Short mmCIF file of C-alpha atoms in Angstrom, two decimals:
data_model
loop_
_atom_site.label_atom_id
_atom_site.label_comp_id
_atom_site.label_asym_id
_atom_site.label_seq_id
_atom_site.Cartn_x
_atom_site.Cartn_y
_atom_site.Cartn_z
CA UNK A 1 73.05 35.96 23.07
CA UNK A 2 69.43 34.67 22.96
CA UNK A 3 67.65 35.24 26.23
CA UNK A 4 66.69 31.82 27.53
CA UNK A 5 65.20 31.20 30.95
CA UNK A 6 67.10 28.95 33.33
CA UNK A 7 64.02 27.04 34.44
CA UNK A 8 63.08 26.17 30.85
CA UNK A 9 66.65 24.93 30.14
CA UNK A 10 66.54 22.64 33.19
CA UNK A 11 63.10 21.28 32.35
CA UNK A 12 64.19 20.68 28.74
CA UNK A 13 67.25 18.81 30.05
CA UNK A 14 64.98 16.57 32.21
CA UNK A 15 66.85 17.57 35.39
CA UNK A 16 63.70 18.96 37.04
CA UNK A 17 59.99 18.65 36.44
CA UNK A 18 57.50 21.46 35.73
CA UNK A 19 56.01 20.84 39.22
CA UNK A 20 59.39 21.22 40.87
CA UNK A 21 60.08 24.42 38.92
CA UNK A 22 56.65 25.89 39.87
CA UNK A 23 57.01 24.92 43.52
CA UNK A 24 60.47 26.47 43.69
CA UNK A 25 59.32 29.64 42.02
CA UNK A 26 56.45 29.94 44.45
CA UNK A 27 58.53 29.37 47.54
CA UNK A 28 61.75 31.32 46.81
CA UNK A 29 62.38 34.83 48.09
CA UNK A 30 62.14 37.72 45.61
CA UNK A 31 65.89 38.42 46.02
CA UNK A 32 66.92 34.79 45.65
CA UNK A 33 68.08 33.51 42.24
CA UNK A 34 66.26 30.49 40.77
CA UNK A 35 69.49 28.45 40.56
CA UNK A 36 70.26 29.04 44.23
CA UNK A 37 66.69 28.07 45.23
CA UNK A 38 66.85 24.79 43.21
CA UNK A 39 70.22 23.97 44.79
CA UNK A 40 68.81 24.68 48.26
CA UNK A 41 65.82 22.45 47.61
CA UNK A 42 68.18 19.64 46.46
CA UNK A 43 66.51 19.28 43.06
CA UNK A 44 69.79 19.72 41.20
CA UNK A 45 73.51 19.81 42.00
CA UNK A 46 75.81 22.70 41.16
CA UNK A 47 77.66 20.44 38.66
CA UNK A 48 74.43 19.65 36.90
CA UNK A 49 73.52 23.33 36.70
CA UNK A 50 76.97 24.17 35.22
CA UNK A 51 76.76 21.32 32.67
CA UNK A 52 73.37 22.47 31.41
CA UNK A 53 74.50 26.09 31.06
CA UNK A 54 77.75 24.96 29.36
CA UNK A 55 75.98 22.66 26.86
CA UNK A 56 72.89 24.82 26.18
CA UNK A 57 74.58 28.21 26.01
CA UNK A 58 77.98 27.22 24.73
CA UNK A 59 79.71 29.02 27.64
CA UNK A 60 82.85 27.25 28.95
CA UNK A 61 83.18 26.03 32.54
CA UNK A 62 86.49 26.86 34.24
CA UNK A 63 88.31 26.04 37.43
CA UNK A 64 89.62 29.35 38.79
CA UNK A 65 92.33 27.69 40.92
CA UNK A 66 94.05 26.65 37.66
CA UNK A 67 93.94 30.15 36.17
CA UNK A 68 96.49 32.90 36.48
CA UNK A 69 94.39 35.96 37.44
CA UNK A 70 95.64 39.28 35.99
CA UNK A 71 96.03 42.14 38.42
CA UNK A 72 94.89 44.58 35.71
CA UNK A 73 91.54 42.76 35.39
CA UNK A 74 91.06 42.82 39.19
CA UNK A 75 91.64 46.58 39.22
CA UNK A 76 88.91 47.11 36.60
CA UNK A 77 86.13 45.55 38.69
CA UNK A 78 85.43 46.96 42.14
CA UNK A 79 85.22 44.44 45.02
CA UNK A 80 81.63 45.43 45.86
CA UNK A 81 80.53 44.76 42.23
CA UNK A 82 82.32 41.41 42.18
CA UNK A 83 80.71 40.37 45.51
CA UNK A 84 77.23 41.59 44.59
CA UNK A 85 77.02 39.60 41.31
CA UNK A 86 79.30 36.65 42.17
CA UNK A 87 81.77 37.45 39.35
CA UNK A 88 85.55 37.13 39.20
CA UNK A 89 87.55 39.08 36.57
CA UNK A 90 90.24 36.92 34.95
CA UNK A 91 92.00 38.74 32.14
CA UNK A 92 91.68 41.43 29.45
CA UNK A 93 92.29 41.03 25.69
CA UNK A 94 91.39 43.34 22.75
CA UNK A 95 88.92 45.44 24.76
CA UNK A 96 87.27 42.28 26.09
CA UNK A 97 87.11 41.50 29.83
CA UNK A 98 86.89 37.76 30.55
CA UNK A 99 84.99 37.10 33.80
CA UNK A 100 83.91 33.94 35.69
CA UNK A 101 80.27 34.03 36.71
CA UNK A 102 78.10 31.80 38.85
CA UNK A 103 75.11 32.84 36.73
CA UNK A 104 76.13 33.71 33.16
CA UNK A 105 72.41 34.33 32.36
CA UNK A 106 72.40 37.36 34.72
CA UNK A 107 72.22 39.96 31.90
CA UNK A 108 71.81 42.85 34.38
CA UNK A 109 75.21 41.94 35.93
CA UNK A 110 76.88 41.68 32.47
CA UNK A 111 75.48 45.08 31.51
CA UNK A 112 76.61 46.65 34.82
CA UNK A 113 80.10 45.22 34.35
CA UNK A 114 80.20 46.65 30.76
CA UNK A 115 79.14 50.06 31.95
CA UNK A 116 81.59 50.11 34.91
CA UNK A 117 84.64 48.91 32.93
CA UNK A 118 84.04 50.06 29.37
CA UNK A 119 84.97 46.55 28.12
CA UNK A 120 82.86 44.01 26.29
CA UNK A 121 82.14 41.20 28.77
CA UNK A 122 82.93 37.55 27.88
CA UNK A 123 81.55 35.25 30.58
CA UNK A 124 82.68 31.79 31.69
CA UNK A 125 81.00 29.60 34.26
CA UNK A 126 82.51 28.79 37.70
CA UNK A 127 81.00 27.53 40.92
CA UNK A 128 79.90 29.98 43.56
CA UNK A 129 82.43 28.49 46.09
CA UNK A 130 85.24 28.84 43.54
CA UNK A 131 84.31 32.51 42.88
CA UNK A 132 83.89 33.30 46.56
CA UNK A 133 87.28 31.84 47.40
CA UNK A 134 88.95 33.72 44.48
CA UNK A 135 87.33 37.04 45.56
CA UNK A 136 88.55 36.47 49.10
CA UNK A 137 92.04 35.52 47.96
CA UNK A 138 92.63 38.29 45.40
CA UNK A 139 90.52 41.16 46.78
CA UNK A 140 90.16 40.75 50.52
CA UNK A 141 93.07 38.84 52.08
CA UNK A 142 95.67 40.20 49.66
CA UNK A 143 94.56 43.75 50.26
CA UNK A 144 94.39 43.31 54.01
CA UNK A 145 97.83 41.63 54.15
CA UNK A 146 99.39 44.31 51.95
CA UNK A 147 97.96 47.03 54.24
CA UNK A 148 99.21 45.24 57.37
CA UNK A 149 102.72 44.90 55.91
CA UNK A 150 102.72 48.56 54.98
CA UNK A 151 101.57 49.70 58.38
CA UNK A 152 103.56 47.34 60.58
CA UNK A 153 107.24 47.36 61.32
CA UNK A 154 108.95 44.11 62.23
CA UNK A 155 108.99 44.80 65.95
CA UNK A 156 105.84 46.89 66.26
CA UNK A 157 104.18 46.60 69.66
CA UNK A 158 100.50 46.00 70.14
CA UNK A 159 98.62 49.31 69.88
CA UNK A 160 95.16 49.00 71.38
CA UNK A 161 93.88 51.92 69.37
CA UNK A 162 94.98 50.36 66.06
CA UNK A 163 93.40 46.97 66.84
CA UNK A 164 90.14 48.52 68.01
CA UNK A 165 89.68 50.80 65.01
CA UNK A 166 87.31 49.13 62.52
CA UNK A 167 89.18 50.61 59.55
CA UNK A 168 92.63 49.46 60.64
CA UNK A 169 94.38 46.80 58.41
CA UNK A 170 94.69 44.22 61.27
CA UNK A 171 90.93 44.47 62.00
CA UNK A 172 90.11 43.99 58.29
CA UNK A 173 92.57 40.99 58.14
CA UNK A 174 90.94 39.20 61.08
CA UNK A 175 87.47 39.90 59.68
CA UNK A 176 88.51 38.50 56.27
CA UNK A 177 89.94 35.30 57.88
CA UNK A 178 86.57 34.79 59.67
CA UNK A 179 84.56 35.64 56.55
CA UNK A 180 86.62 33.30 54.43
CA UNK A 181 86.09 30.54 56.93
CA UNK A 182 82.34 31.05 57.05
CA UNK A 183 82.21 31.03 53.23
CA UNK A 184 84.00 27.67 53.23
CA UNK A 185 81.57 26.24 55.85
CA UNK A 186 84.24 25.70 58.50
CA UNK A 187 83.25 24.60 62.01
CA UNK A 188 86.46 25.86 63.66
CA UNK A 189 89.30 28.30 62.89
CA UNK A 190 92.60 27.55 64.59
CA UNK A 191 95.33 30.19 65.15
CA UNK A 192 98.35 27.95 65.87
CA UNK A 193 101.53 29.76 67.02
CA UNK A 194 104.69 28.01 65.75
CA UNK A 195 108.32 28.85 66.36
CA UNK A 196 108.72 30.96 63.20
CA UNK A 197 105.14 31.63 62.00
CA UNK A 198 101.43 31.85 62.89
CA UNK A 199 99.54 29.06 61.20
CA UNK A 200 95.84 29.56 60.26
CA UNK A 201 93.93 26.26 59.94
CA UNK A 202 90.31 25.57 59.01
CA UNK A 203 88.30 22.53 60.11
CA UNK A 204 85.97 21.65 57.22
CA UNK A 205 83.63 18.64 57.50
CA UNK A 206 85.59 17.44 60.54
CA UNK A 207 89.07 17.56 58.89
CA UNK A 208 91.70 20.22 59.66
CA UNK A 209 93.75 21.77 56.91
CA UNK A 210 96.21 24.69 56.81
CA UNK A 211 94.73 27.74 55.05
CA UNK A 212 97.77 30.02 55.20
CA UNK A 213 100.78 30.95 57.34
CA UNK A 214 101.46 34.47 58.55
CA UNK A 215 104.77 36.02 59.74
CA UNK A 216 105.57 35.52 63.43
CA UNK A 217 105.60 39.26 64.16
CA UNK A 218 101.88 39.48 63.29
CA UNK A 219 101.00 37.01 66.04
CA UNK A 220 100.65 39.44 68.98
CA UNK A 221 98.42 41.94 67.17
CA UNK A 222 96.14 39.25 65.78
CA UNK A 223 95.85 37.65 69.23
CA UNK A 224 95.11 41.01 70.81
CA UNK A 225 92.51 41.89 68.17
CA UNK A 226 90.61 38.65 68.68
CA UNK A 227 90.69 39.16 72.46
CA UNK A 228 89.29 42.67 72.11
CA UNK A 229 86.49 41.32 69.88
CA UNK A 230 85.66 38.72 72.55
CA UNK A 231 86.04 41.23 75.45
CA UNK A 232 88.84 39.21 76.98
CA UNK A 233 91.80 40.54 79.03
CA UNK A 234 94.55 41.25 76.47
CA UNK A 235 97.20 41.51 79.19
CA UNK A 236 96.48 38.02 80.57
CA UNK A 237 98.72 35.61 78.64
CA UNK A 238 99.37 32.97 81.29
CA UNK A 239 95.84 31.56 81.77
CA UNK A 240 93.23 30.14 79.36
CA UNK A 241 90.24 32.44 78.62
CA UNK A 242 86.87 31.90 77.01
CA UNK A 243 84.67 34.45 75.25
CA UNK A 244 82.09 35.02 72.55
CA UNK A 245 81.74 37.21 69.47
CA UNK A 246 78.67 38.06 67.46
CA UNK A 247 79.28 39.25 63.84
CA UNK A 248 77.32 39.62 60.62
CA UNK A 249 78.80 38.01 57.51
CA UNK A 250 76.98 38.85 54.31
CA UNK A 251 74.00 39.89 56.37
CA UNK A 252 73.90 36.57 58.23
CA UNK A 253 74.27 36.53 62.06
CA UNK A 254 77.22 34.40 63.13
CA UNK A 255 78.02 33.45 66.74
CA UNK A 256 81.68 32.64 67.45
CA UNK A 257 82.97 30.95 70.58
CA UNK A 258 86.55 31.88 71.47
CA UNK A 259 88.96 29.75 73.45
CA UNK A 260 92.54 30.80 74.23
CA UNK A 261 95.25 28.45 75.54
CA UNK A 262 98.84 29.46 76.49
CA UNK A 263 101.35 27.29 74.61
CA UNK A 264 105.11 27.19 74.16
CA UNK A 265 105.17 29.69 71.28
CA UNK A 266 102.31 31.91 72.43
CA UNK A 267 98.56 31.76 72.86
CA UNK A 268 96.72 29.28 70.65
CA UNK A 269 93.23 30.50 69.77
CA UNK A 270 90.34 28.36 68.49
CA UNK A 271 87.16 29.96 67.13
CA UNK A 272 84.08 27.69 67.02
CA UNK A 273 81.76 29.04 64.26
CA UNK A 274 78.08 28.78 65.21
CA UNK A 275 76.18 29.80 62.06
CA UNK A 276 72.58 30.28 63.11
CA UNK A 277 71.35 29.85 59.51
CA UNK A 278 72.94 26.36 59.46
CA UNK A 279 71.60 25.37 62.89
CA UNK A 280 69.48 22.23 62.61
CA UNK A 281 65.95 23.30 63.38
CA UNK A 282 64.17 20.30 61.92
CA UNK A 283 64.51 16.66 63.03
CA UNK A 284 63.77 15.52 59.49
CA UNK A 285 67.12 17.05 58.32
CA UNK A 286 69.31 15.17 60.82
CA UNK A 287 69.67 11.95 58.76
CA UNK A 288 67.45 9.71 60.88
CA UNK A 289 66.06 6.78 58.90
CA UNK A 290 62.28 6.40 59.03
CA UNK A 291 62.24 3.84 61.88
CA UNK A 292 64.74 5.71 64.04
CA UNK A 293 62.96 9.07 63.48
CA UNK A 294 59.64 7.57 64.58
CA UNK A 295 61.28 5.97 67.68
CA UNK A 296 63.07 9.22 68.69
CA UNK A 297 60.02 11.40 68.09
CA UNK A 298 57.93 9.04 70.25
CA UNK A 299 60.50 9.33 73.06
CA UNK A 300 60.63 13.16 73.21
CA UNK A 301 56.86 13.51 72.98
CA UNK A 302 56.32 11.55 76.23
CA UNK A 303 55.36 13.81 79.23
CA UNK A 304 58.22 12.56 81.43
CA UNK A 305 61.37 10.39 81.46
CA UNK A 306 65.00 10.84 80.43
CA UNK A 307 66.15 10.78 76.85
CA UNK A 308 69.96 10.63 76.34
CA UNK A 309 72.04 11.43 73.26
CA UNK A 310 75.44 9.69 73.39
CA UNK A 311 78.63 9.95 71.39
CA UNK A 312 82.13 11.50 71.52
CA UNK A 313 82.94 15.21 71.31
CA UNK A 314 81.97 16.60 67.90
CA UNK A 315 79.35 13.91 67.16
CA UNK A 316 76.56 16.48 66.70
CA UNK A 317 74.80 15.71 69.96
CA UNK A 318 73.96 19.36 70.65
CA UNK A 319 72.44 19.74 67.14
CA UNK A 320 70.15 16.81 67.80
CA UNK A 321 69.13 18.22 71.17
CA UNK A 322 68.40 21.67 69.67
CA UNK A 323 66.34 20.10 66.88
CA UNK A 324 64.36 18.12 69.50
CA UNK A 325 63.75 21.31 71.50
CA UNK A 326 62.58 23.14 68.38
CA UNK A 327 60.10 20.32 67.79
CA UNK A 328 58.83 20.58 71.38
CA UNK A 329 58.88 24.42 71.65
CA UNK A 330 55.25 25.47 71.90
CA UNK A 331 53.55 28.31 73.71
CA UNK A 332 51.98 26.09 76.33
CA UNK A 333 55.17 24.48 77.66
CA UNK A 334 57.99 25.89 79.78
CA UNK A 335 61.39 24.75 78.48
CA UNK A 336 64.55 25.56 80.45
CA UNK A 337 68.08 24.48 79.51
CA UNK A 338 71.37 24.51 81.41
CA UNK A 339 74.40 24.38 79.15
CA UNK A 340 78.19 24.77 79.15
CA UNK A 341 78.39 26.77 76.95
CA UNK A 342 75.11 27.99 75.45
CA UNK A 343 75.83 27.39 71.76
CA UNK A 344 72.74 28.61 69.97
CA UNK A 345 70.13 31.06 71.34
CA UNK A 346 66.59 29.67 70.82
CA UNK A 347 63.56 32.00 70.87
CA UNK A 348 60.99 31.11 73.48
CA UNK A 349 63.40 28.91 75.51
CA UNK A 350 65.06 29.97 78.75
CA UNK A 351 68.77 29.12 78.54
CA UNK A 352 71.11 29.12 81.55
CA UNK A 353 74.95 29.27 81.28
CA UNK A 354 77.05 27.13 83.66
CA UNK A 355 79.69 29.21 85.56
CA UNK A 356 81.64 26.87 87.76
CA UNK A 357 83.96 29.57 89.01
CA UNK A 358 81.12 31.12 90.97
CA UNK A 359 79.48 27.84 91.98
CA UNK A 360 76.96 27.70 89.17
CA UNK A 361 77.42 24.01 88.25
CA UNK A 362 75.09 21.74 86.33
CA UNK A 363 73.79 20.24 89.58
CA UNK A 364 73.27 23.63 91.35
CA UNK A 365 71.61 25.15 88.27
CA UNK A 366 69.37 22.07 87.76
CA UNK A 367 68.07 22.26 91.36
CA UNK A 368 67.05 25.93 90.75
CA UNK A 369 65.50 25.11 87.41
CA UNK A 370 63.21 22.57 89.05
CA UNK A 371 61.78 25.38 91.18
CA UNK A 372 60.89 27.35 88.02
CA UNK A 373 57.85 25.18 87.12
CA UNK A 374 59.43 23.59 83.96
CA UNK A 375 57.74 21.06 81.70
CA UNK A 376 60.90 20.16 79.74
CA UNK A 377 64.51 20.45 81.01
CA UNK A 378 67.59 20.12 78.87
CA UNK A 379 70.86 19.42 80.67
CA UNK A 380 73.87 20.06 78.38
CA UNK A 381 75.82 17.07 79.78
CA UNK A 382 75.55 14.59 82.65
CA UNK A 383 79.09 14.68 84.03
CA UNK A 384 78.74 13.43 87.58
CA UNK A 385 76.51 11.41 89.95
CA UNK A 386 74.97 14.51 91.51
CA UNK A 387 73.68 15.83 88.18
CA UNK A 388 72.50 12.35 87.16
CA UNK A 389 70.60 11.94 90.46
CA UNK A 390 68.83 15.26 90.13
CA UNK A 391 67.96 14.60 86.49
CA UNK A 392 66.47 11.21 87.41
CA UNK A 393 64.53 12.71 90.29
CA UNK A 394 63.19 15.37 87.91
CA UNK A 395 62.01 12.74 85.42
CA UNK A 396 60.33 10.73 88.15
CA UNK A 397 58.36 13.76 89.29
CA UNK A 398 56.74 14.43 85.93
CA UNK A 399 59.39 16.26 83.84
CA UNK A 400 60.83 15.40 80.45
CA UNK A 401 64.69 15.58 80.69
CA UNK A 402 66.93 15.67 77.65
CA UNK A 403 70.67 15.35 78.07
CA UNK A 404 73.94 14.01 76.61
CA UNK A 405 76.45 11.49 77.88
CA UNK A 406 79.93 10.65 76.59
CA UNK A 407 79.81 6.93 75.74
CA UNK A 408 80.78 4.87 72.68
CA UNK A 409 77.31 3.39 72.12
CA UNK A 410 73.69 3.62 73.22
CA UNK A 411 73.74 0.41 75.37
CA UNK A 412 76.99 1.61 77.04
CA UNK A 413 75.07 4.58 78.44
CA UNK A 414 73.11 2.27 80.75
CA UNK A 415 76.26 0.70 82.23
CA UNK A 416 77.89 4.14 82.47
CA UNK A 417 75.07 5.41 84.69
CA UNK A 418 75.45 2.30 86.87
CA UNK A 419 79.20 2.82 87.05
CA UNK A 420 78.52 6.42 88.18
CA UNK A 421 76.69 5.01 91.20
CA UNK A 422 73.09 5.31 90.14
CA UNK A 423 70.88 2.50 91.42
CA UNK A 424 69.76 0.17 88.59
CA UNK A 425 66.05 0.42 89.64
CA UNK A 426 66.21 4.24 89.28
CA UNK A 427 67.67 3.96 85.78
CA UNK A 428 65.05 1.34 84.80
CA UNK A 429 62.14 3.41 86.01
CA UNK A 430 63.28 6.82 84.61
CA UNK A 431 65.08 6.16 81.30
CA UNK A 432 62.89 6.39 78.19
CA UNK A 433 65.55 5.81 75.57
CA UNK A 434 69.07 6.47 74.29
CA UNK A 435 70.31 7.62 70.89
CA UNK A 436 73.89 6.83 69.88
CA UNK A 437 75.18 9.19 67.17
CA UNK A 438 78.22 9.83 64.96
CA UNK A 439 78.94 12.17 62.06
CA UNK A 440 80.30 10.92 58.75
CA UNK A 441 81.29 12.99 55.69
CA UNK A 442 78.83 13.05 52.82
CA UNK A 443 80.01 12.18 49.36
CA UNK A 444 80.17 15.30 47.15
CA UNK A 445 77.13 15.28 44.83
CA UNK A 446 79.02 17.23 42.14
CA UNK A 447 81.77 14.69 41.54
CA UNK A 448 80.39 11.38 42.77
CA UNK A 449 80.78 8.32 40.63
CA UNK A 450 79.38 4.79 41.03
CA UNK A 451 81.88 1.95 41.46
CA UNK A 452 81.69 -1.72 42.34
CA UNK A 453 82.32 -2.56 46.03
CA UNK A 454 85.68 -4.03 46.89
CA UNK A 455 86.03 -7.62 48.13
CA UNK A 456 86.45 -6.31 51.69
CA UNK A 457 83.36 -4.15 51.38
CA UNK A 458 81.32 -7.07 49.99
CA UNK A 459 82.41 -9.17 52.99
CA UNK A 460 81.42 -6.40 55.47
CA UNK A 461 78.00 -5.92 53.85
CA UNK A 462 77.44 -9.69 53.71
CA UNK A 463 78.32 -9.97 57.44
CA UNK A 464 75.75 -7.32 58.32
CA UNK A 465 73.11 -8.87 55.91
CA UNK A 466 72.93 -5.77 53.70
CA UNK A 467 72.65 -6.14 49.96
CA UNK A 468 74.61 -3.77 47.78
CA UNK A 469 75.70 -3.83 44.13
CA UNK A 470 77.21 -0.35 43.73
CA UNK A 471 78.81 2.15 46.07
CA UNK A 472 79.77 5.79 45.40
CA UNK A 473 82.90 7.90 45.93
CA UNK A 474 83.87 11.44 45.09
CA UNK A 475 86.57 12.02 42.46
CA UNK A 476 87.36 15.46 43.91
CA UNK A 477 86.31 18.79 42.43
CA UNK A 478 86.36 22.53 43.18
CA UNK A 479 83.10 22.32 45.14
CA UNK A 480 84.52 19.86 47.71
CA UNK A 481 88.09 21.20 47.70
CA UNK A 482 89.31 18.03 45.90
CA UNK A 483 88.39 15.88 48.93
CA UNK A 484 85.45 13.95 47.41
CA UNK A 485 83.28 14.88 50.38
CA UNK A 486 81.09 17.90 51.02
CA UNK A 487 78.96 18.31 54.19
CA UNK A 488 78.24 15.75 56.89
CA UNK A 489 75.35 13.56 57.93
CA UNK A 490 74.60 11.64 61.09
CA UNK A 491 74.31 7.87 61.64
CA UNK A 492 72.31 6.64 64.61
CA UNK A 493 71.37 3.76 66.81
CA UNK A 494 68.16 4.28 68.82
CA UNK A 495 67.57 2.18 71.97
CA UNK A 496 63.95 2.28 73.19
CA UNK A 497 63.82 1.13 76.80
CA UNK A 498 61.13 -1.54 76.92
CA UNK A 499 60.06 -3.92 79.69
CA UNK A 500 62.77 -6.55 78.75
CA UNK A 501 65.55 -3.91 78.83
CA UNK A 502 64.21 -2.65 82.18
CA UNK A 503 64.51 -6.21 83.46
CA UNK A 504 68.07 -6.50 82.12
CA UNK A 505 68.99 -3.15 83.77
CA UNK A 506 67.53 -4.37 87.09
CA UNK A 507 69.71 -7.49 86.76
CA UNK A 508 72.69 -5.14 86.12
CA UNK A 509 72.94 -6.54 82.60
CA UNK A 510 76.04 -5.36 80.82
CA UNK A 511 76.20 -3.44 77.60
CA UNK A 512 76.85 -6.57 75.44
CA UNK A 513 73.75 -8.37 76.82
CA UNK A 514 71.60 -5.32 76.10
CA UNK A 515 73.17 -4.92 72.63
CA UNK A 516 72.43 -8.57 71.81
CA UNK A 517 68.79 -8.07 72.94
CA UNK A 518 68.17 -4.95 70.86
CA UNK A 519 69.91 -6.47 67.82
CA UNK A 520 67.80 -9.63 67.99
CA UNK A 521 64.71 -7.35 68.15
CA UNK A 522 65.61 -5.74 64.83
CA UNK A 523 67.14 -2.47 66.09
CA UNK A 524 69.64 -1.12 63.59
CA UNK A 525 73.06 -0.50 65.19
CA UNK A 526 75.42 2.37 64.30
CA UNK A 527 77.43 0.23 61.88
CA UNK A 528 74.25 -0.99 60.15
CA UNK A 529 72.76 2.51 59.80
CA UNK A 530 76.07 3.72 58.41
CA UNK A 531 76.33 0.83 55.88
CA UNK A 532 72.74 1.45 54.80
CA UNK A 533 73.68 5.07 54.04
CA UNK A 534 76.65 3.75 52.00
CA UNK A 535 74.22 1.57 50.06
CA UNK A 536 72.04 4.63 49.45
CA UNK A 537 75.02 6.50 48.01
CA UNK A 538 75.30 9.09 50.78
CA UNK A 539 78.77 8.23 52.25
CA UNK A 540 81.58 5.78 51.92
CA UNK A 541 82.49 2.57 53.78
CA UNK A 542 85.74 4.15 54.92
CA UNK A 543 83.87 6.99 56.60
CA UNK A 544 81.54 4.63 58.44
CA UNK A 545 84.35 2.37 59.63
CA UNK A 546 86.19 5.48 60.83
CA UNK A 547 83.49 6.21 63.42
CA UNK A 548 81.76 2.86 64.03
CA UNK A 549 83.27 -0.54 64.80
CA UNK A 550 82.06 -3.84 63.41
CA UNK A 551 80.98 -6.05 66.31
#
């Protein structure tokens, strides 16, 4: 095989420019492969990379989920070697070993495989996700499950020594379930006890799906193992418990929040995966359009006032707050947060955990924070009038206060504060602005196709005065798990409190009056921002209408 360089192939195919290639080569780590760096920068998609390699090198592209993997081939290639080089053995034939590779131009990997197996290596191309999931399925989970079944009798009782020993099968099984979830970019892992089985479910891009079901007799040992990892009381099965785990998956630090809840068939456990490497640390990556980003940045750079992020649970409010804090985090400011719970640990910022069982509430903690000479205060959530009053008092005495509120829109936050019992003149004088936010699924870049909008879509776009000739949708591929979506992005509405809005608040103006005022002033509402992102080919109309209503 002629040794061609990947960068030259991509430039020759007009997928990237020489400047993009040189910039990526200059910025990538020594250990990082060029293809991975180009994917990270967004210059190419994985599908484009595969098509170039398939066409230029004549190496076929395969979907591993449609292949029957031979056990003999798996036994030839050690797990560590498969993991290190992102390869998956498929089958053997006439002293040839057929393998799927994410990078078929990795000649060092091919040579190492040849030396380790004694077979001539015939590569095919597969996506990294496809290979990762196959390695997990055929090497990790199958081995762990086989070991568990060998070591466990049907009625085996929980043995604390066995579930604390790092080399025990049940420990390896739980670790593999977590690692598999992290590899598939899950936000939550659910352990759902049913009458006859334990169901493992993954939430990917906001949607739950069943990953696998385990025998009922494994439920107690898995539950006990997770409790030991989170330092919870394994004998307490009647009350909910909360804990935290810190693990390293492929050398990446992962924080996991654990919540247990007694149910009819045993304790349900939910793991919230907090991948620090995926934490939003840059406001520019949050999906704000140019006008909204400028408005929000102006709000948080003011020396005092309250800035609120609104939306339902799971709308990404915390990510936006953390990104704002990262922007504001400088050596000459004192930033203190009070959260329930503290999700991500930020360097240089003092973070306080709410503990209501000992009287450490948002209001109590906020009072103490104000005696710590803060410049910027972040309150995880305004839940009651006491917290709201202290936050307003803090903003009026020269502090910048960032917080979240559960409302359906940005204008509704103003009336919600009034309903809480806050005097309108206090809201008018303290509030700087409100951001309404939702998360929508992003169309998979690897399988997206352009189509004409339907009649209903055309009517919706016309009603909102947005011009569109084409929309995109995902056909479904290996990269997105056949869903047509991969990843999420935020849609926003940003309400800047100006003098007219202050007057409306003083007059106890309702949310509809305020909405009409900001819309007449050119502010883009949630539905408009979402439809603009549909027009840009980032998401679909169905996704936008799922989270934002047409007024």
